[in-house]
Amino acid sequence: MAEKTAKYKVEIQQMMFVSGETGDPSTETTGIIEEIVRQQVVEILTQSNDSAIRRGSRSIGVVDLFFLIRKDIAKTARLKTFLSWKDVRKTAKDTDEKGGDADIGAGDDPIGGADVPGAGGPTVGDAAKKNKRSRIILPWDVQSFYSEQVPEREDEEDEDEGEMNEATLQRLKAADERTKDMTREEYVHFSECRQASFTFRKGKRFREWAGFGVVTDSKPNDDIIDILGFLTFEMVQTLTEEALKIKAEDDMHKIKTGGEDSNQDKKRKRETGLFDPPAEGHAPVGPHHVQEAYRRLQKKANKPKVWMGGQRALQRTKVQLI
């Protein structure tokens, strides 16, 4: 991808930094990642549009996006949690805007303070119920087969959430290892990079970039844009983590086989002295690492099948979602 057509270079660099890339990736590397993510978004919109048509709807819904990632239990659970807390924040914000004047009179509690009769604002019990995180039930979940739902317990944990927590804890552990020796300024920069997004305050640019109006005539609502922003961040993170594994394998292979880089490193170590210049920085992930990562991720999704001959064997393999 040419540099003039890149629209998310800075955002991708920030996402790669959060995902474990400590070097400065080249424009070519970020361009390849951006093009891969754009192709994935186009594929998501195409399949979601087909799913909406089969449902008899003219517009893409949240359920269509969930349907595409339903086999990835951990990612589905993370997306449910993301939307649930988004609804909680929206409800809390609406509550503060409607009962703001009454809250000031009631006390310091922004939700409404004590149960003061005639205060005009919601009570603590009512506010807690309204701000409680709701549970998202999809049409293919067993709970959707029944008109009445069993009340949730606070100590109850869903099986999907357990798998989500395991994957999340692994990433949090890796992030903790990276940030434990950071200075205050470095950690502030890390926190700002974690807020990188393809969609946040970039709705118009994202719609043009993703092909809304070309790939699909559906006009996306805020939930669709937020879900796509969540999925695109996950794509960059997955690509970066896989590319880092491939780079580590290449570096280990060069050291074992006595490659050019390993010879230079050995020579540099022998010549290290008091007045030697500082060592070179960490080499970033290259374009070939990203391309190999994408190939491996596609290979995992497209399981090999027995060749039966005929024209069906010559059909192009469908692009799989990361």
mmCIF file of C-alpha atoms in Angstrom:
data_model
loop_
_atom_site.group_PDB
_atom_site.id
_atom_site.type_symbol
_atom_site.label_atom_id
_atom_site.label_comp_id
_atom_site.label_asym_id
_atom_site.label_seq_id
_atom_site.Cartn_x
_atom_site.Cartn_y
_atom_site.Cartn_z
ATOM 1 C CA MET A 1 0.000 0.000 0.000
ATOM 2 C CA ALA A 2 1.298 3.426 -0.867
ATOM 3 C CA GLU A 3 1.953 5.849 1.937
ATOM 4 C CA LYS A 4 -0.453 8.478 0.541
ATOM 5 C CA THR A 5 -3.387 6.045 0.806
ATOM 6 C CA ALA A 6 -2.662 4.995 4.408
ATOM 7 C CA LYS A 7 -5.239 6.429 6.813
ATOM 8 C CA TYR A 8 -4.478 4.619 10.059
ATOM 9 C CA LYS A 9 -0.685 4.505 10.255
ATOM 10 C CA VAL A 10 -0.451 6.143 13.689
ATOM 11 C CA GLU A 11 -3.322 4.095 15.138
ATOM 12 C CA ILE A 12 -1.810 0.832 13.894
ATOM 13 C CA GLN A 13 1.591 1.722 15.335
ATOM 14 C CA GLN A 14 -0.047 2.395 18.703
ATOM 15 C CA MET A 15 -1.980 -0.881 18.580
ATOM 16 C CA MET A 16 1.179 -2.785 17.671
ATOM 17 C CA PHE A 17 3.012 -1.155 20.585
ATOM 18 C CA VAL A 18 0.299 -2.267 23.003
ATOM 19 C CA SER A 19 0.411 -5.784 21.501
ATOM 20 C CA GLY A 20 4.123 -6.186 22.264
ATOM 21 C CA GLU A 21 5.995 -4.485 19.409
ATOM 22 C CA THR A 22 8.606 -2.231 21.052
ATOM 23 C CA GLY A 23 10.308 -1.189 17.811
ATOM 24 C CA ASP A 24 9.225 1.377 15.246
ATOM 25 C CA PRO A 25 7.490 -0.514 12.408
ATOM 26 C CA SER A 26 8.008 0.759 8.891
ATOM 27 C CA THR A 27 5.355 2.367 6.731
ATOM 28 C CA GLU A 28 5.282 -0.727 4.561
ATOM 29 C CA THR A 29 4.533 -2.925 7.575
ATOM 30 C CA THR A 30 1.689 -0.749 8.842
ATOM 31 C CA GLY A 31 0.376 -0.439 5.279
ATOM 32 C CA ILE A 32 0.160 -4.216 4.900
ATOM 33 C CA ILE A 33 -1.647 -4.537 8.229
ATOM 34 C CA GLU A 34 -4.072 -1.777 7.253
ATOM 35 C CA GLU A 35 -4.856 -3.464 3.946
ATOM 36 C CA ILE A 36 -5.382 -6.836 5.657
ATOM 37 C CA VAL A 37 -7.726 -5.279 8.212
ATOM 38 C CA ARG A 38 -9.640 -3.424 5.486
ATOM 39 C CA GLN A 39 -10.123 -6.667 3.538
ATOM 40 C CA GLN A 40 -11.348 -8.317 6.726
ATOM 41 C CA VAL A 41 -13.853 -5.501 7.351
ATOM 42 C CA VAL A 42 -15.114 -5.752 3.765
ATOM 43 C CA GLU A 43 -15.549 -9.508 4.235
ATOM 44 C CA ILE A 44 -17.405 -8.904 7.511
ATOM 45 C CA LEU A 45 -19.763 -6.437 5.858
ATOM 46 C CA THR A 46 -20.357 -8.748 2.900
ATOM 47 C CA GLN A 47 -21.181 -11.767 5.049
ATOM 48 C CA SER A 48 -23.230 -9.684 7.486
ATOM 49 C CA ASN A 49 -25.244 -8.208 4.618
ATOM 50 C CA ASP A 50 -25.965 -11.720 3.301
ATOM 51 C CA SER A 51 -27.007 -12.812 6.790
ATOM 52 C CA ALA A 52 -29.335 -9.816 7.149
ATOM 53 C CA ILE A 53 -30.968 -10.593 3.795
ATOM 54 C CA ARG A 54 -31.592 -14.172 4.895
ATOM 55 C CA ARG A 55 -33.246 -12.804 8.039
ATOM 56 C CA GLY A 56 -35.472 -10.635 5.865
ATOM 57 C CA SER A 57 -33.875 -7.390 7.028
ATOM 58 C CA ARG A 58 -32.571 -4.556 4.890
ATOM 59 C CA SER A 59 -29.933 -3.410 7.351
ATOM 60 C CA ILE A 60 -27.105 -5.126 9.194
ATOM 61 C CA GLY A 61 -27.823 -5.829 12.833
ATOM 62 C CA VAL A 62 -25.702 -6.588 15.870
ATOM 63 C CA VAL A 63 -26.792 -10.216 15.729
ATOM 64 C CA ASP A 64 -25.298 -10.557 12.227
ATOM 65 C CA LEU A 65 -21.855 -9.548 13.487
ATOM 66 C CA PHE A 66 -22.130 -11.878 16.467
ATOM 67 C CA PHE A 67 -23.088 -14.702 14.112
ATOM 68 C CA LEU A 68 -19.790 -14.373 12.230
ATOM 69 C CA ILE A 69 -17.630 -14.795 15.346
ATOM 70 C CA ARG A 70 -19.890 -17.245 17.205
ATOM 71 C CA LYS A 71 -17.295 -20.061 17.009
ATOM 72 C CA ASP A 72 -14.693 -17.957 18.829
ATOM 73 C CA ILE A 73 -16.182 -18.281 22.296
ATOM 74 C CA ALA A 74 -13.624 -16.070 24.046
ATOM 75 C CA LYS A 75 -13.960 -13.231 21.542
ATOM 76 C CA THR A 76 -17.759 -13.460 21.635
ATOM 77 C CA ALA A 77 -17.705 -13.196 25.430
ATOM 78 C CA ARG A 78 -15.336 -10.194 25.287
ATOM 79 C CA LEU A 79 -17.628 -8.463 22.804
ATOM 80 C CA LYS A 80 -20.651 -9.127 25.008
ATOM 81 C CA THR A 81 -18.819 -7.610 27.966
ATOM 82 C CA PHE A 82 -17.794 -4.610 25.861
ATOM 83 C CA LEU A 83 -21.383 -3.893 24.798
ATOM 84 C CA SER A 84 -22.750 -4.503 28.296
ATOM 85 C CA TRP A 85 -20.428 -1.945 29.899
ATOM 86 C CA LYS A 86 -21.118 0.471 27.063
ATOM 87 C CA ASP A 87 -24.820 0.258 27.923
ATOM 88 C CA VAL A 88 -24.015 0.769 31.609
ATOM 89 C CA ARG A 89 -22.016 3.926 30.864
ATOM 90 C CA LYS A 90 -24.761 5.258 28.634
ATOM 91 C CA THR A 91 -27.436 4.581 31.279
ATOM 92 C CA ALA A 92 -25.345 6.198 34.016
ATOM 93 C CA LYS A 93 -24.710 9.245 31.837
ATOM 94 C CA ASP A 94 -28.426 9.648 31.072
ATOM 95 C CA THR A 95 -29.215 9.286 34.764
ATOM 96 C CA ASP A 96 -26.709 11.997 35.699
ATOM 97 C CA GLU A 97 -28.062 14.366 33.043
ATOM 98 C CA LYS A 98 -31.683 13.905 34.087
ATOM 99 C CA GLY A 99 -31.140 14.038 37.846
ATOM 100 C CA GLY A 100 -28.134 16.333 38.044
ATOM 101 C CA ASP A 101 -29.826 19.173 39.934
ATOM 102 C CA ALA A 102 -31.436 16.823 42.412
ATOM 103 C CA ASP A 103 -28.149 15.037 42.992
ATOM 104 C CA ILE A 104 -26.414 18.245 44.071
ATOM 105 C CA GLY A 105 -29.062 18.846 46.669
ATOM 106 C CA ALA A 106 -29.035 15.255 47.844
ATOM 107 C CA GLY A 107 -25.332 15.111 48.594
ATOM 108 C CA ASP A 108 -21.995 14.219 47.070
ATOM 109 C CA ASP A 109 -23.206 10.939 45.607
ATOM 110 C CA PRO A 110 -23.611 11.484 41.833
ATOM 111 C CA ILE A 111 -26.256 8.760 41.647
ATOM 112 C CA GLY A 112 -28.665 10.375 44.052
ATOM 113 C CA GLY A 113 -27.338 10.185 47.611
ATOM 114 C CA ALA A 114 -29.666 9.038 50.354
ATOM 115 C CA ASP A 115 -33.320 8.126 49.888
ATOM 116 C CA VAL A 116 -34.658 11.644 50.383
ATOM 117 C CA PRO A 117 -38.411 11.890 49.781
ATOM 118 C CA GLY A 118 -39.302 14.417 47.103
ATOM 119 C CA ALA A 119 -35.681 14.911 46.015
ATOM 120 C CA GLY A 120 -36.623 14.301 42.397
ATOM 121 C CA GLY A 121 -33.643 12.042 41.674
ATOM 122 C CA PRO A 122 -33.444 8.242 41.656
ATOM 123 C CA THR A 123 -32.727 6.425 44.871
ATOM 124 C CA VAL A 124 -29.626 4.361 45.429
ATOM 125 C CA GLY A 125 -31.529 1.104 44.987
ATOM 126 C CA ASP A 126 -33.167 2.226 41.739
ATOM 127 C CA ALA A 127 -29.915 3.614 40.351
ATOM 128 C CA ALA A 128 -28.049 0.435 41.182
ATOM 129 C CA LYS A 129 -30.642 -1.598 39.323
ATOM 130 C CA LYS A 130 -30.532 0.677 36.287
ATOM 131 C CA ASN A 131 -26.721 0.761 36.192
ATOM 132 C CA LYS A 132 -26.328 -2.981 36.592
ATOM 133 C CA ARG A 133 -24.591 -4.646 33.669
ATOM 134 C CA SER A 134 -27.180 -6.380 31.526
ATOM 135 C CA ARG A 135 -26.646 -9.794 30.042
ATOM 136 C CA ILE A 136 -26.759 -10.073 26.246
ATOM 137 C CA ILE A 137 -28.699 -13.111 24.993
ATOM 138 C CA LEU A 138 -28.277 -14.120 21.362
ATOM 139 C CA PRO A 139 -30.951 -15.918 19.286
ATOM 140 C CA TRP A 140 -28.989 -19.202 19.279
ATOM 141 C CA ASP A 141 -28.412 -19.196 23.044
ATOM 142 C CA VAL A 142 -30.467 -21.659 25.065
ATOM 143 C CA GLN A 143 -31.829 -18.838 27.237
ATOM 144 C CA SER A 144 -33.554 -17.292 24.217
ATOM 145 C CA PHE A 145 -35.801 -20.340 23.842
ATOM 146 C CA TYR A 146 -37.768 -19.387 26.961
ATOM 147 C CA SER A 147 -39.973 -16.378 27.597
ATOM 148 C CA GLU A 148 -38.904 -16.101 31.250
ATOM 149 C CA GLN A 149 -35.309 -15.964 32.445
ATOM 150 C CA VAL A 150 -33.799 -17.230 35.675
ATOM 151 C CA PRO A 151 -32.655 -14.295 37.863
ATOM 152 C CA GLU A 152 -28.898 -13.847 37.787
ATOM 153 C CA ARG A 153 -26.748 -14.236 40.877
ATOM 154 C CA GLU A 154 -23.846 -11.914 41.529
ATOM 155 C CA ASP A 155 -21.451 -14.826 42.118
ATOM 156 C CA GLU A 156 -22.590 -16.682 38.999
ATOM 157 C CA GLU A 157 -20.026 -16.960 36.193
ATOM 158 C CA ASP A 158 -20.860 -17.986 32.656
ATOM 159 C CA GLU A 159 -18.776 -20.706 30.973
ATOM 160 C CA ASP A 160 -18.021 -18.353 28.090
ATOM 161 C CA GLU A 161 -16.850 -15.682 30.523
ATOM 162 C CA GLY A 162 -14.511 -18.207 32.133
ATOM 163 C CA GLU A 163 -12.810 -18.855 28.796
ATOM 164 C CA MET A 164 -12.740 -15.122 28.117
ATOM 165 C CA ASN A 165 -11.137 -14.433 31.492
ATOM 166 C CA GLU A 166 -8.403 -16.994 30.813
ATOM 167 C CA ALA A 167 -7.427 -15.322 27.525
ATOM 168 C CA THR A 168 -7.736 -11.858 29.052
ATOM 169 C CA LEU A 169 -5.567 -12.761 32.030
ATOM 170 C CA GLN A 170 -2.800 -13.969 29.727
ATOM 171 C CA ARG A 171 -2.747 -10.627 27.912
ATOM 172 C CA LEU A 172 -2.931 -8.710 31.179
ATOM 173 C CA LYS A 173 -0.013 -10.724 32.536
ATOM 174 C CA ALA A 174 2.058 -9.916 29.440
ATOM 175 C CA ALA A 175 1.129 -6.234 29.750
ATOM 176 C CA ASP A 176 2.076 -6.253 33.434
ATOM 177 C CA GLU A 177 5.507 -7.681 32.620
ATOM 178 C CA ARG A 178 6.072 -4.891 30.093
ATOM 179 C CA THR A 179 4.858 -2.039 32.267
ATOM 180 C CA LYS A 180 6.313 -2.953 35.672
ATOM 181 C CA ASP A 181 9.662 -1.278 34.887
ATOM 182 C CA MET A 182 8.225 1.694 32.973
ATOM 183 C CA THR A 183 8.616 5.252 34.129
ATOM 184 C CA ARG A 184 5.616 7.489 34.677
ATOM 185 C CA GLU A 185 5.980 9.101 31.238
ATOM 186 C CA GLU A 186 6.360 5.729 29.514
ATOM 187 C CA TYR A 187 3.281 4.339 31.235
ATOM 188 C CA VAL A 188 1.236 7.405 30.293
ATOM 189 C CA HIS A 189 2.254 6.842 26.673
ATOM 190 C CA PHE A 190 1.314 3.151 26.973
ATOM 191 C CA SER A 191 -2.097 4.097 28.376
ATOM 192 C CA GLU A 192 -2.704 6.537 25.525
ATOM 193 C CA CYS A 193 -1.791 3.870 22.967
ATOM 194 C CA ARG A 194 -4.340 1.521 24.507
ATOM 195 C CA GLN A 195 -7.045 4.008 23.517
ATOM 196 C CA ALA A 196 -6.159 3.768 19.811
ATOM 197 C CA SER A 197 -9.156 2.968 17.641
ATOM 198 C CA PHE A 198 -10.220 2.840 14.009
ATOM 199 C CA THR A 199 -13.646 4.241 14.825
ATOM 200 C CA PHE A 200 -13.607 6.464 17.934
ATOM 201 C CA ARG A 201 -14.274 10.018 16.718
ATOM 202 C CA LYS A 202 -13.415 8.848 13.202
ATOM 203 C CA GLY A 203 -16.838 7.640 12.071
ATOM 204 C CA LYS A 204 -16.917 9.391 8.694
ATOM 205 C CA ARG A 205 -13.364 8.382 7.803
ATOM 206 C CA PHE A 206 -14.044 4.771 8.838
ATOM 207 C CA ARG A 207 -17.234 4.549 6.751
ATOM 208 C CA GLU A 208 -15.389 5.714 3.654
ATOM 209 C CA TRP A 209 -12.414 3.460 4.375
ATOM 210 C CA ALA A 210 -14.551 0.360 5.045
ATOM 211 C CA GLY A 211 -16.721 0.821 1.963
ATOM 212 C CA PHE A 212 -20.127 1.613 3.424
ATOM 213 C CA GLY A 213 -22.362 2.533 0.512
ATOM 214 C CA VAL A 214 -20.273 0.373 -1.841
ATOM 215 C CA VAL A 215 -20.021 -2.998 -0.144
ATOM 216 C CA THR A 216 -23.410 -2.603 1.516
ATOM 217 C CA ASP A 217 -26.196 -0.034 1.321
ATOM 218 C CA SER A 218 -26.952 -0.466 5.006
ATOM 219 C CA LYS A 219 -26.484 2.608 7.186
ATOM 220 C CA PRO A 220 -24.659 1.476 10.340
ATOM 221 C CA ASN A 221 -25.744 2.626 13.769
ATOM 222 C CA ASP A 222 -23.420 3.425 16.654
ATOM 223 C CA ASP A 223 -23.394 -0.169 17.931
ATOM 224 C CA ILE A 224 -22.280 -1.531 14.545
ATOM 225 C CA ILE A 225 -19.440 0.999 14.336
ATOM 226 C CA ASP A 226 -18.339 0.255 17.906
ATOM 227 C CA ILE A 227 -18.342 -3.503 17.265
ATOM 228 C CA LEU A 228 -16.270 -3.051 14.109
ATOM 229 C CA GLY A 229 -13.860 -0.870 16.078
ATOM 230 C CA PHE A 230 -13.565 -3.619 18.684
ATOM 231 C CA LEU A 231 -12.975 -6.302 16.042
ATOM 232 C CA THR A 232 -10.387 -4.265 14.102
ATOM 233 C CA PHE A 233 -8.354 -3.727 17.277
ATOM 234 C CA GLU A 234 -8.480 -7.487 17.912
ATOM 235 C CA MET A 235 -7.286 -8.125 14.335
ATOM 236 C CA VAL A 236 -4.233 -5.876 14.691
ATOM 237 C CA GLN A 237 -3.451 -7.396 18.072
ATOM 238 C CA THR A 238 -3.694 -10.966 16.763
ATOM 239 C CA LEU A 239 -1.589 -10.187 13.680
ATOM 240 C CA THR A 240 1.082 -8.483 15.790
ATOM 241 C CA GLU A 241 1.289 -11.303 18.340
ATOM 242 C CA GLU A 242 1.589 -13.914 15.575
ATOM 243 C CA ALA A 243 4.174 -11.814 13.694
ATOM 244 C CA LEU A 244 6.262 -11.463 16.864
ATOM 245 C CA LYS A 245 6.287 -15.253 17.276
ATOM 246 C CA ILE A 246 7.464 -15.645 13.673
ATOM 247 C CA LYS A 247 10.182 -13.027 14.170
ATOM 248 C CA ALA A 248 11.385 -14.820 17.309
ATOM 249 C CA GLU A 249 11.562 -18.068 15.340
ATOM 250 C CA ASP A 250 13.585 -16.344 12.594
ATOM 251 C CA ASP A 251 15.987 -14.817 15.109
ATOM 252 C CA MET A 252 16.501 -18.176 16.811
ATOM 253 C CA HIS A 253 17.094 -19.858 13.450
ATOM 254 C CA LYS A 254 19.713 -17.259 12.498
ATOM 255 C CA ILE A 255 21.529 -17.768 15.787
ATOM 256 C CA LYS A 256 21.574 -21.560 15.422
ATOM 257 C CA THR A 257 22.614 -21.548 11.766
ATOM 258 C CA GLY A 258 25.146 -18.724 12.136
ATOM 259 C CA GLY A 259 23.301 -16.257 9.942
ATOM 260 C CA GLU A 260 24.487 -12.798 8.997
ATOM 261 C CA ASP A 261 22.777 -11.083 11.912
ATOM 262 C CA SER A 262 24.149 -13.539 14.472
ATOM 263 C CA ASN A 263 27.725 -13.060 13.184
ATOM 264 C CA GLN A 264 27.362 -9.308 13.508
ATOM 265 C CA ASP A 265 26.008 -9.688 17.039
ATOM 266 C CA LYS A 266 28.938 -11.934 18.049
ATOM 267 C CA LYS A 267 31.426 -9.525 16.510
ATOM 268 C CA ARG A 268 29.798 -6.582 18.262
ATOM 269 C CA LYS A 269 29.941 -8.411 21.603
ATOM 270 C CA ARG A 270 33.667 -9.130 21.207
ATOM 271 C CA GLU A 271 34.428 -5.488 20.384
ATOM 272 C CA THR A 272 32.401 -3.960 23.198
ATOM 273 C CA GLY A 273 34.494 -1.532 25.193
ATOM 274 C CA LEU A 274 34.317 1.515 27.404
ATOM 275 C CA PHE A 275 34.034 4.018 24.565
ATOM 276 C CA ASP A 276 31.929 1.914 22.204
ATOM 277 C CA PRO A 277 28.663 3.442 20.897
ATOM 278 C CA PRO A 278 25.379 2.183 22.376
ATOM 279 C CA ALA A 279 23.950 -1.048 20.989
ATOM 280 C CA GLU A 280 21.385 -0.881 18.199
ATOM 281 C CA GLY A 281 17.734 -0.897 19.126
ATOM 282 C CA HIS A 282 15.266 -3.722 18.790
ATOM 283 C CA ALA A 283 14.544 -4.591 15.153
ATOM 284 C CA PRO A 284 10.813 -4.194 14.502
ATOM 285 C CA VAL A 285 8.505 -6.663 12.812
ATOM 286 C CA GLY A 286 8.937 -6.643 9.038
ATOM 287 C CA PRO A 287 6.412 -6.957 6.198
ATOM 288 C CA HIS A 288 7.332 -10.609 5.578
ATOM 289 C CA HIS A 289 6.579 -11.415 9.222
ATOM 290 C CA VAL A 290 3.098 -9.912 8.897
ATOM 291 C CA GLN A 291 2.434 -11.729 5.624
ATOM 292 C CA GLU A 292 3.525 -15.055 7.125
ATOM 293 C CA ALA A 293 1.369 -14.384 10.207
ATOM 294 C CA TYR A 294 -1.652 -13.760 7.998
ATOM 295 C CA ARG A 295 -0.924 -16.948 6.024
ATOM 296 C CA ARG A 296 -0.723 -19.029 9.212
ATOM 297 C CA LEU A 297 -3.931 -17.551 10.590
ATOM 298 C CA GLN A 298 -5.709 -18.339 7.325
ATOM 299 C CA LYS A 299 -4.245 -21.836 7.322
ATOM 300 C CA LYS A 300 -5.595 -22.490 10.818
ATOM 301 C CA ALA A 301 -9.086 -21.441 9.744
ATOM 302 C CA ASN A 302 -9.034 -23.294 6.403
ATOM 303 C CA LYS A 303 -8.546 -26.894 7.450
ATOM 304 C CA PRO A 304 -7.082 -29.146 4.733
ATOM 305 C CA LYS A 305 -9.576 -31.330 2.892
ATOM 306 C CA VAL A 306 -9.206 -34.389 0.707
ATOM 307 C CA TRP A 307 -8.918 -33.499 -2.975
ATOM 308 C CA MET A 308 -11.775 -35.160 -4.832
ATOM 309 C CA GLY A 309 -10.959 -33.784 -8.303
ATOM 310 C CA GLY A 310 -13.322 -31.962 -10.617
ATOM 311 C CA GLN A 311 -14.151 -28.261 -10.844
ATOM 312 C CA ARG A 312 -14.902 -27.931 -7.128
ATOM 313 C CA ALA A 313 -11.236 -28.491 -6.376
ATOM 314 C CA LEU A 314 -10.342 -25.441 -8.471
ATOM 315 C CA GLN A 315 -12.568 -23.038 -6.541
ATOM 316 C CA ARG A 316 -10.885 -20.244 -4.631
ATOM 317 C CA THR A 317 -10.720 -20.651 -0.878
ATOM 318 C CA LYS A 318 -12.914 -18.210 1.018
ATOM 319 C CA VAL A 319 -11.183 -15.598 3.150
ATOM 320 C CA GLN A 320 -11.432 -16.481 6.825
ATOM 321 C CA LEU A 321 -11.925 -13.882 9.542
ATOM 322 C CA ILE A 322 -9.056 -13.328 11.951
#
